[in-house]
Amino acid sequence: MPASTSVKLNTGAEMPTVGLGTWKSAPGAVEGAVEFALKNGYKSIDTAAAYQNETEVGLGIKNSGVARESFFLTTKLDNPDHLNAEAALEKSLKNLGTNYLDLWLMHWPAPMTAGSVDPVKTIDWLDTWKSMTKLYKEHPEKLRAIGVSNFSVKFLERLLAEPGVLVPAVNQIELHPSCPQQDVVDFCVSKGITVTAYSPLGSDNSPLLKNEIVNRLATKYNVQPANVLVSLQANRPGVTVLPKSVTNSRIANNSIIIDLTQEEIDELQSIDKTHHFRACHPSWTGWGSLGFPDCLDADKE
C-alpha cells in the first residue's frame, strides 16, 4: 500500500496525512515544537482545549512565521463545554490567535463537570453535535469542518441515525498495532468519515517501540521503529496520523513515511492478538465503555 500524503475530507478539503500531535505537550515545550514543525515541513497541527496548551500552540504558530492558510489546524471542544459550544469556540480561536479552524472536534461524547471531574448524565452529546453543526453552518468563516473524537461504531450509528444530521468530517481515535480498531476504521471509511490516529506509537515509552516485528521492519527499511508505527497508519486508506514529540530531532524524524506491503500491514496489525492495550481508556470520563467492544468491562463498574 503506498502511503498517502493527504486525505480528502467529505467537505472537499484536503487534510495532510501527517500532523503534529500535542497531547501531553506542556506549555514551555510545545511552543518550540509547533514552531519547529511548521518551519520543517509539517502542514497539520492538532491541539485541544483540554490539553491546556492552545495559547502556547498559538504562540508557536506565530513564531514560525508560516502563513495561516498554508497549514491545517485542529482543536477540540472540551468535555465541560458541551452546553457552551459557541463560547468555547471563541475562546479556542482567541487562544490560538487565529480567525478560523480547519477542523473542530467534539473531544469525547462525554459531558462532564468543570475540570472534567465527574460525568454529567443530564446532557446528551447528540444535542452538542447539533449545536456544533449550527455554528458550522452559520459561521463558515470560522469553521471549515467539524467532526468527532473517541467515537465507537455504536455511538456513530446513533449519530448518523438522526434525521438530517451532518456527517462528521473526521473521527479521531487511538490507533496503533495494539489497538487497531478495524471496526471503527471500516465503518468510518464506509460513511465517508476520515479517521485520524492519535497515539500511533502507543503513547509514551510504548512497548511497541521494542516489538520484534516493528524492529525487524525498521531494520529492513533503515528507519526508526517510530517511523514504522506512524507509517502503518499513513498506509491505511482514509486515515491520517498524529505523532507527537517536543524534541526537534524526533519531530523531524517522525515525518519520514515509508510504503508498507499489505503483508507487512497485516503482520503489524496482528500484534493486537497477543498484546492489546489502550493508552487512553474511555472509562476515565465516568461514561463507561462509550461503546468500544474492548472496554465493556467498564460498564460493569
CSV table of C-alpha atoms in Angstrom, one decimal:
chain,number,residue,atom,x,y,z
A,1,MET,CA,0.0,0.0,0.0
A,2,PRO,CA,1.6,3.3,-0.9
A,3,ALA,CA,1.3,5.8,1.9
A,4,SER,CA,-0.9,8.9,1.3
A,5,THR,CA,0.3,12.5,1.7
A,6,SER,CA,-3.2,13.9,2.2
A,7,VAL,CA,-6.8,12.6,2.6
A,8,LYS,CA,-9.8,14.4,1.0
A,9,LEU,CA,-12.5,15.1,3.6
A,10,ASN,CA,-16.2,14.9,2.9
A,11,THR,CA,-16.2,18.7,2.7
A,12,GLY,CA,-13.8,18.6,-0.3
A,13,ALA,CA,-10.9,19.9,1.7
A,14,GLU,CA,-7.5,18.1,1.8
A,15,MET,CA,-6.2,17.1,5.2
A,16,PRO,CA,-2.5,16.4,5.4
A,17,THR,CA,-1.8,12.8,6.3
A,18,VAL,CA,0.8,13.5,9.0
A,19,GLY,CA,0.3,16.2,11.6
A,20,LEU,CA,2.0,17.1,14.9
A,21,GLY,CA,0.0,16.0,17.9
A,22,THR,CA,0.3,18.0,21.2
A,23,TRP,CA,-1.4,15.8,23.8
A,24,LYS,CA,0.8,15.9,27.0
A,25,SER,CA,3.0,18.5,25.3
A,26,ALA,CA,3.4,21.0,28.2
A,27,PRO,CA,3.5,24.8,27.9
A,28,GLY,CA,7.1,25.8,27.8
A,29,ALA,CA,7.9,23.0,25.4
A,30,VAL,CA,5.0,22.9,22.9
A,31,GLU,CA,5.7,26.4,21.5
A,32,GLY,CA,9.1,25.4,20.2
A,33,ALA,CA,7.7,22.1,18.9
A,34,VAL,CA,5.0,23.7,16.9
A,35,GLU,CA,7.4,26.4,15.6
A,36,PHE,CA,9.9,23.8,14.6
A,37,ALA,CA,7.3,21.5,13.0
A,38,LEU,CA,5.9,24.3,10.8
A,39,LYS,CA,9.3,25.5,9.8
A,40,ASN,CA,10.3,22.0,8.8
A,41,GLY,CA,7.5,20.8,6.5
A,42,TYR,CA,4.6,19.9,8.8
A,43,LYS,CA,1.3,21.0,7.3
A,44,SER,CA,-1.0,20.0,10.2
A,45,ILE,CA,-1.1,20.8,13.9
A,46,ASP,CA,-3.6,19.2,16.4
A,47,THR,CA,-4.4,20.5,19.8
A,48,ALA,CA,-7.4,20.7,22.2
A,49,ALA,CA,-8.8,22.9,24.8
A,50,ALA,CA,-8.4,20.0,27.3
A,51,TYR,CA,-4.6,20.0,26.7
A,52,GLN,CA,-4.4,23.4,28.2
A,53,ASN,CA,-1.8,24.5,25.7
A,54,GLU,CA,-3.8,26.2,23.0
A,55,THR,CA,-2.3,29.6,23.8
A,56,GLU,CA,1.2,28.2,23.6
A,57,VAL,CA,0.4,26.4,20.3
A,58,GLY,CA,-0.8,29.7,19.0
A,59,LEU,CA,2.5,31.3,20.0
A,60,GLY,CA,4.4,28.6,18.2
A,61,ILE,CA,2.3,29.2,15.1
A,62,LYS,CA,3.0,33.0,15.3
A,63,ASN,CA,6.7,32.5,15.9
A,64,SER,CA,7.0,30.1,12.9
A,65,GLY,CA,6.1,33.0,10.6
A,66,VAL,CA,4.3,30.4,8.4
A,67,ALA,CA,1.2,31.7,6.7
A,68,ARG,CA,-2.0,30.5,8.4
A,69,GLU,CA,-3.6,29.3,5.1
A,70,SER,CA,-0.6,27.1,4.5
A,71,PHE,CA,-1.3,24.5,7.2
A,72,PHE,CA,-4.3,22.6,8.7
A,73,LEU,CA,-5.3,23.4,12.3
A,74,THR,CA,-7.4,21.3,14.6
A,75,THR,CA,-8.7,21.8,18.1
A,76,LYS,CA,-11.4,20.2,20.2
A,77,LEU,CA,-14.5,21.1,22.3
A,78,ASP,CA,-13.7,20.1,25.9
A,79,ASN,CA,-16.0,17.8,27.9
A,80,PRO,CA,-17.2,20.5,30.4
A,81,ASP,CA,-18.2,22.8,27.5
A,82,HIS,CA,-21.0,20.7,25.9
A,83,LEU,CA,-23.6,23.3,26.8
A,84,ASN,CA,-21.3,26.2,25.9
A,85,ALA,CA,-20.1,25.3,22.4
A,86,GLU,CA,-20.2,28.9,21.0
A,87,ALA,CA,-18.2,30.4,23.9
A,88,ALA,CA,-15.8,27.5,23.8
A,89,LEU,CA,-15.2,28.0,20.1
A,90,GLU,CA,-14.5,31.8,20.5
A,91,LYS,CA,-12.1,31.0,23.4
A,92,SER,CA,-10.2,28.5,21.3
A,93,LEU,CA,-9.9,30.9,18.4
A,94,LYS,CA,-8.6,33.6,20.7
A,95,ASN,CA,-6.1,31.3,22.4
A,96,LEU,CA,-4.8,30.1,19.1
A,97,GLY,CA,-4.6,33.6,17.6
A,98,THR,CA,-6.5,32.5,14.5
A,99,ASN,CA,-9.7,33.6,12.8
A,100,TYR,CA,-10.7,30.1,11.8
A,101,LEU,CA,-10.2,26.4,12.4
A,102,ASP,CA,-9.8,23.9,9.6
A,103,LEU,CA,-11.3,21.3,11.9
A,104,TRP,CA,-13.2,21.4,15.3
A,105,LEU,CA,-13.9,18.1,17.0
A,106,MET,CA,-16.1,17.1,19.9
A,107,HIS,CA,-13.3,15.7,22.1
A,108,TRP,CA,-15.4,12.9,23.8
A,109,PRO,CA,-19.1,12.1,23.6
A,110,ALA,CA,-18.9,12.5,27.4
A,111,PRO,CA,-20.3,15.7,29.0
A,112,MET,CA,-18.5,16.4,32.3
A,113,THR,CA,-18.4,18.9,35.2
A,114,ALA,CA,-15.8,21.7,35.3
A,115,GLY,CA,-12.3,20.4,35.3
A,116,SER,CA,-13.6,17.1,33.8
A,117,VAL,CA,-14.1,15.7,37.3
A,118,ASP,CA,-17.4,13.9,37.0
A,119,PRO,CA,-19.9,12.9,34.3
A,120,VAL,CA,-23.0,15.0,33.7
A,121,LYS,CA,-25.6,12.4,32.6
A,122,THR,CA,-28.3,15.1,32.1
A,123,ILE,CA,-26.6,16.4,28.9
A,124,ASP,CA,-26.9,14.5,25.6
A,125,TRP,CA,-23.8,14.7,23.4
A,126,LEU,CA,-26.1,14.5,20.4
A,127,ASP,CA,-27.5,17.9,21.3
A,128,THR,CA,-23.9,19.1,21.5
A,129,TRP,CA,-23.3,17.9,17.9
A,130,LYS,CA,-26.4,19.8,16.8
A,131,SER,CA,-25.0,23.0,18.4
A,132,MET,CA,-21.7,22.4,16.7
A,133,THR,CA,-23.5,21.9,13.4
A,134,LYS,CA,-25.4,25.1,13.8
A,135,LEU,CA,-22.2,27.0,14.4
A,136,TYR,CA,-20.6,25.4,11.4
A,137,LYS,CA,-23.5,26.3,9.1
A,138,GLU,CA,-23.8,29.9,10.5
A,139,HIS,CA,-20.0,30.7,10.6
A,140,PRO,CA,-18.3,29.1,7.6
A,141,GLU,CA,-15.6,31.8,8.0
A,142,LYS,CA,-14.7,30.4,11.4
A,143,LEU,CA,-15.2,26.6,10.9
A,144,ARG,CA,-14.1,24.8,7.7
A,145,ALA,CA,-15.1,21.4,9.0
A,146,ILE,CA,-16.4,19.7,12.2
A,147,GLY,CA,-16.0,16.2,13.5
A,148,VAL,CA,-15.8,13.9,16.5
A,149,SER,CA,-13.2,12.1,18.5
A,150,ASN,CA,-13.3,8.9,20.5
A,151,PHE,CA,-16.5,7.7,18.9
A,152,SER,CA,-17.2,4.0,18.7
A,153,VAL,CA,-19.3,2.4,16.0
A,154,LYS,CA,-22.2,2.2,18.4
A,155,PHE,CA,-22.0,6.0,19.0
A,156,LEU,CA,-21.5,6.8,15.3
A,157,GLU,CA,-24.6,4.7,14.4
A,158,ARG,CA,-26.7,6.7,16.9
A,159,LEU,CA,-25.4,10.0,15.4
A,160,LEU,CA,-25.9,9.0,11.8
A,161,ALA,CA,-29.5,7.7,12.5
A,162,GLU,CA,-30.6,11.3,13.4
A,163,PRO,CA,-32.7,12.7,10.6
A,164,GLY,CA,-30.9,15.4,8.6
A,165,VAL,CA,-27.7,15.0,10.6
A,166,LEU,CA,-24.4,16.5,9.3
A,167,VAL,CA,-22.0,13.6,8.8
A,168,PRO,CA,-18.8,14.3,10.7
A,169,ALA,CA,-15.7,15.0,8.6
A,170,VAL,CA,-13.4,13.2,10.9
A,171,ASN,CA,-13.4,10.7,13.8
A,172,GLN,CA,-10.1,11.0,15.8
A,173,ILE,CA,-9.4,7.8,17.8
A,174,GLU,CA,-6.5,5.9,19.3
A,175,LEU,CA,-4.8,3.7,16.7
A,176,HIS,CA,-1.7,1.6,16.8
A,177,PRO,CA,-0.9,-2.1,16.4
A,178,SER,CA,-2.1,-2.9,19.9
A,179,CYS,CA,-5.3,-1.0,19.3
A,180,PRO,CA,-6.1,-1.3,15.6
A,181,GLN,CA,-9.9,-0.7,15.9
A,182,GLN,CA,-10.5,-2.0,12.4
A,183,ASP,CA,-14.3,-2.0,13.1
A,184,VAL,CA,-14.3,1.8,13.6
A,185,VAL,CA,-12.0,2.4,10.7
A,186,ASP,CA,-14.0,0.3,8.3
A,187,PHE,CA,-17.3,1.9,9.4
A,188,CYS,CA,-15.9,5.4,9.1
A,189,VAL,CA,-14.5,4.8,5.6
A,190,SER,CA,-17.8,3.3,4.5
A,191,LYS,CA,-19.6,6.5,5.6
A,192,GLY,CA,-17.1,9.0,4.1
A,193,ILE,CA,-15.6,9.9,7.5
A,194,THR,CA,-11.8,10.3,7.7
A,195,VAL,CA,-10.1,8.7,10.6
A,196,THR,CA,-7.3,10.4,12.5
A,197,ALA,CA,-5.0,8.2,14.5
A,198,TYR,CA,-3.7,9.6,17.9
A,199,SER,CA,-1.1,7.8,20.0
A,200,PRO,CA,0.3,5.9,16.9
A,201,LEU,CA,3.3,4.8,18.9
A,202,GLY,CA,1.1,3.6,21.7
A,203,SER,CA,1.9,6.8,23.7
A,204,ASP,CA,4.9,7.5,26.0
A,205,ASN,CA,7.6,4.8,26.5
A,206,SER,CA,5.5,2.4,24.4
A,207,PRO,CA,6.4,-1.3,24.4
A,208,LEU,CA,5.6,-1.2,20.7
A,209,LEU,CA,9.0,0.6,20.1
A,210,LYS,CA,10.7,-2.6,21.3
A,211,ASN,CA,8.4,-5.0,19.5
A,212,GLU,CA,10.3,-7.6,17.4
A,213,ILE,CA,8.1,-7.2,14.3
A,214,VAL,CA,8.3,-3.4,14.4
A,215,ASN,CA,12.1,-3.5,14.8
A,216,ARG,CA,12.6,-6.0,12.0
A,217,LEU,CA,10.7,-3.8,9.6
A,218,ALA,CA,12.6,-0.7,10.8
A,219,THR,CA,15.9,-2.5,10.0
A,220,LYS,CA,14.6,-3.6,6.6
A,221,TYR,CA,13.7,0.0,5.6
A,222,ASN,CA,16.6,1.6,7.5
A,223,VAL,CA,14.3,3.8,9.6
A,224,GLN,CA,13.5,4.1,13.3
A,225,PRO,CA,10.7,1.9,14.9
A,226,ALA,CA,8.6,5.1,15.3
A,227,ASN,CA,8.6,5.5,11.6
A,228,VAL,CA,7.2,2.1,11.1
A,229,LEU,CA,4.4,2.8,13.5
A,230,VAL,CA,3.5,6.2,12.1
A,231,SER,CA,3.8,4.8,8.5
A,232,LEU,CA,1.4,2.0,9.4
A,233,GLN,CA,-1.4,4.5,9.8
A,234,ALA,CA,-0.4,6.5,6.8
A,235,ASN,CA,-0.7,3.4,4.7
A,236,ARG,CA,-4.3,2.8,5.7
A,237,PRO,CA,-6.8,4.3,3.3
A,238,GLY,CA,-8.8,7.2,4.7
A,239,VAL,CA,-6.5,7.5,7.7
A,240,THR,CA,-4.4,10.5,8.9
A,241,VAL,CA,-1.9,10.3,11.8
A,242,LEU,CA,-0.6,12.5,14.7
A,243,PRO,CA,2.8,11.6,16.0
A,244,LYS,CA,3.7,13.8,19.0
A,245,SER,CA,7.0,15.0,20.4
A,246,VAL,CA,8.6,18.1,21.7
A,247,THR,CA,12.1,17.0,20.7
A,248,ASN,CA,13.2,18.6,17.4
A,249,SER,CA,15.1,15.6,16.1
A,250,ARG,CA,12.1,13.3,16.8
A,251,ILE,CA,9.6,15.7,15.2
A,252,ALA,CA,11.8,15.8,12.1
A,253,ASN,CA,12.2,12.0,12.1
A,254,ASN,CA,8.5,11.2,12.6
A,255,SER,CA,7.6,12.9,9.3
A,256,ILE,CA,9.6,10.2,7.4
A,257,ILE,CA,6.9,7.9,5.9
A,258,ILE,CA,7.6,4.5,4.2
A,259,ASP,CA,5.4,2.4,2.0
A,260,LEU,CA,4.5,-0.9,3.5
A,261,THR,CA,3.3,-4.0,1.8
A,262,GLN,CA,-0.2,-5.4,2.6
A,263,GLU,CA,1.6,-8.4,4.2
A,264,GLU,CA,3.6,-6.1,6.5
A,265,ILE,CA,0.5,-4.1,7.4
A,266,ASP,CA,-1.3,-7.3,8.3
A,267,GLU,CA,1.7,-8.5,10.4
A,268,LEU,CA,1.8,-5.3,12.3
A,269,GLN,CA,-1.9,-5.4,12.9
A,270,SER,CA,-1.6,-8.9,14.2
A,271,ILE,CA,0.3,-7.7,17.2
A,272,ASP,CA,-3.0,-6.9,18.8
A,273,LYS,CA,-3.9,-10.6,19.0
A,274,THR,CA,-1.1,-11.2,21.6
A,275,HIS,CA,-0.7,-7.7,23.1
A,276,HIS,CA,-3.7,-5.5,23.3
A,277,PHE,CA,-3.7,-2.2,25.2
A,278,ARG,CA,-5.1,1.4,25.2
A,279,ALA,CA,-3.1,4.4,26.1
A,280,CYS,CA,-6.4,6.3,26.9
A,281,HIS,CA,-9.2,4.1,28.2
A,282,PRO,CA,-12.6,5.8,27.9
A,283,SER,CA,-13.7,4.9,31.4
A,284,TRP,CA,-11.8,7.9,32.9
A,285,THR,CA,-14.8,10.0,31.7
A,286,GLY,CA,-17.2,8.2,34.0
A,287,TRP,CA,-19.3,7.2,31.0
A,288,GLY,CA,-18.1,3.6,30.9
A,289,SER,CA,-17.0,1.9,27.7
A,290,LEU,CA,-18.5,4.5,25.3
A,291,GLY,CA,-19.5,1.5,23.2
A,292,PHE,CA,-15.9,0.3,22.5
A,293,PRO,CA,-16.0,-3.5,22.4
A,294,ASP,CA,-12.6,-3.9,24.2
A,295,CYS,CA,-13.8,-1.6,27.0
A,296,LEU,CA,-17.1,-3.2,28.0
A,297,ASP,CA,-15.8,-4.2,31.4
A,298,ALA,CA,-16.1,-0.5,32.3
A,299,ASP,CA,-19.9,-0.8,32.0
A,300,LYS,CA,-19.9,-3.2,35.0
A,301,GLU,CA,-18.1,-0.9,37.4
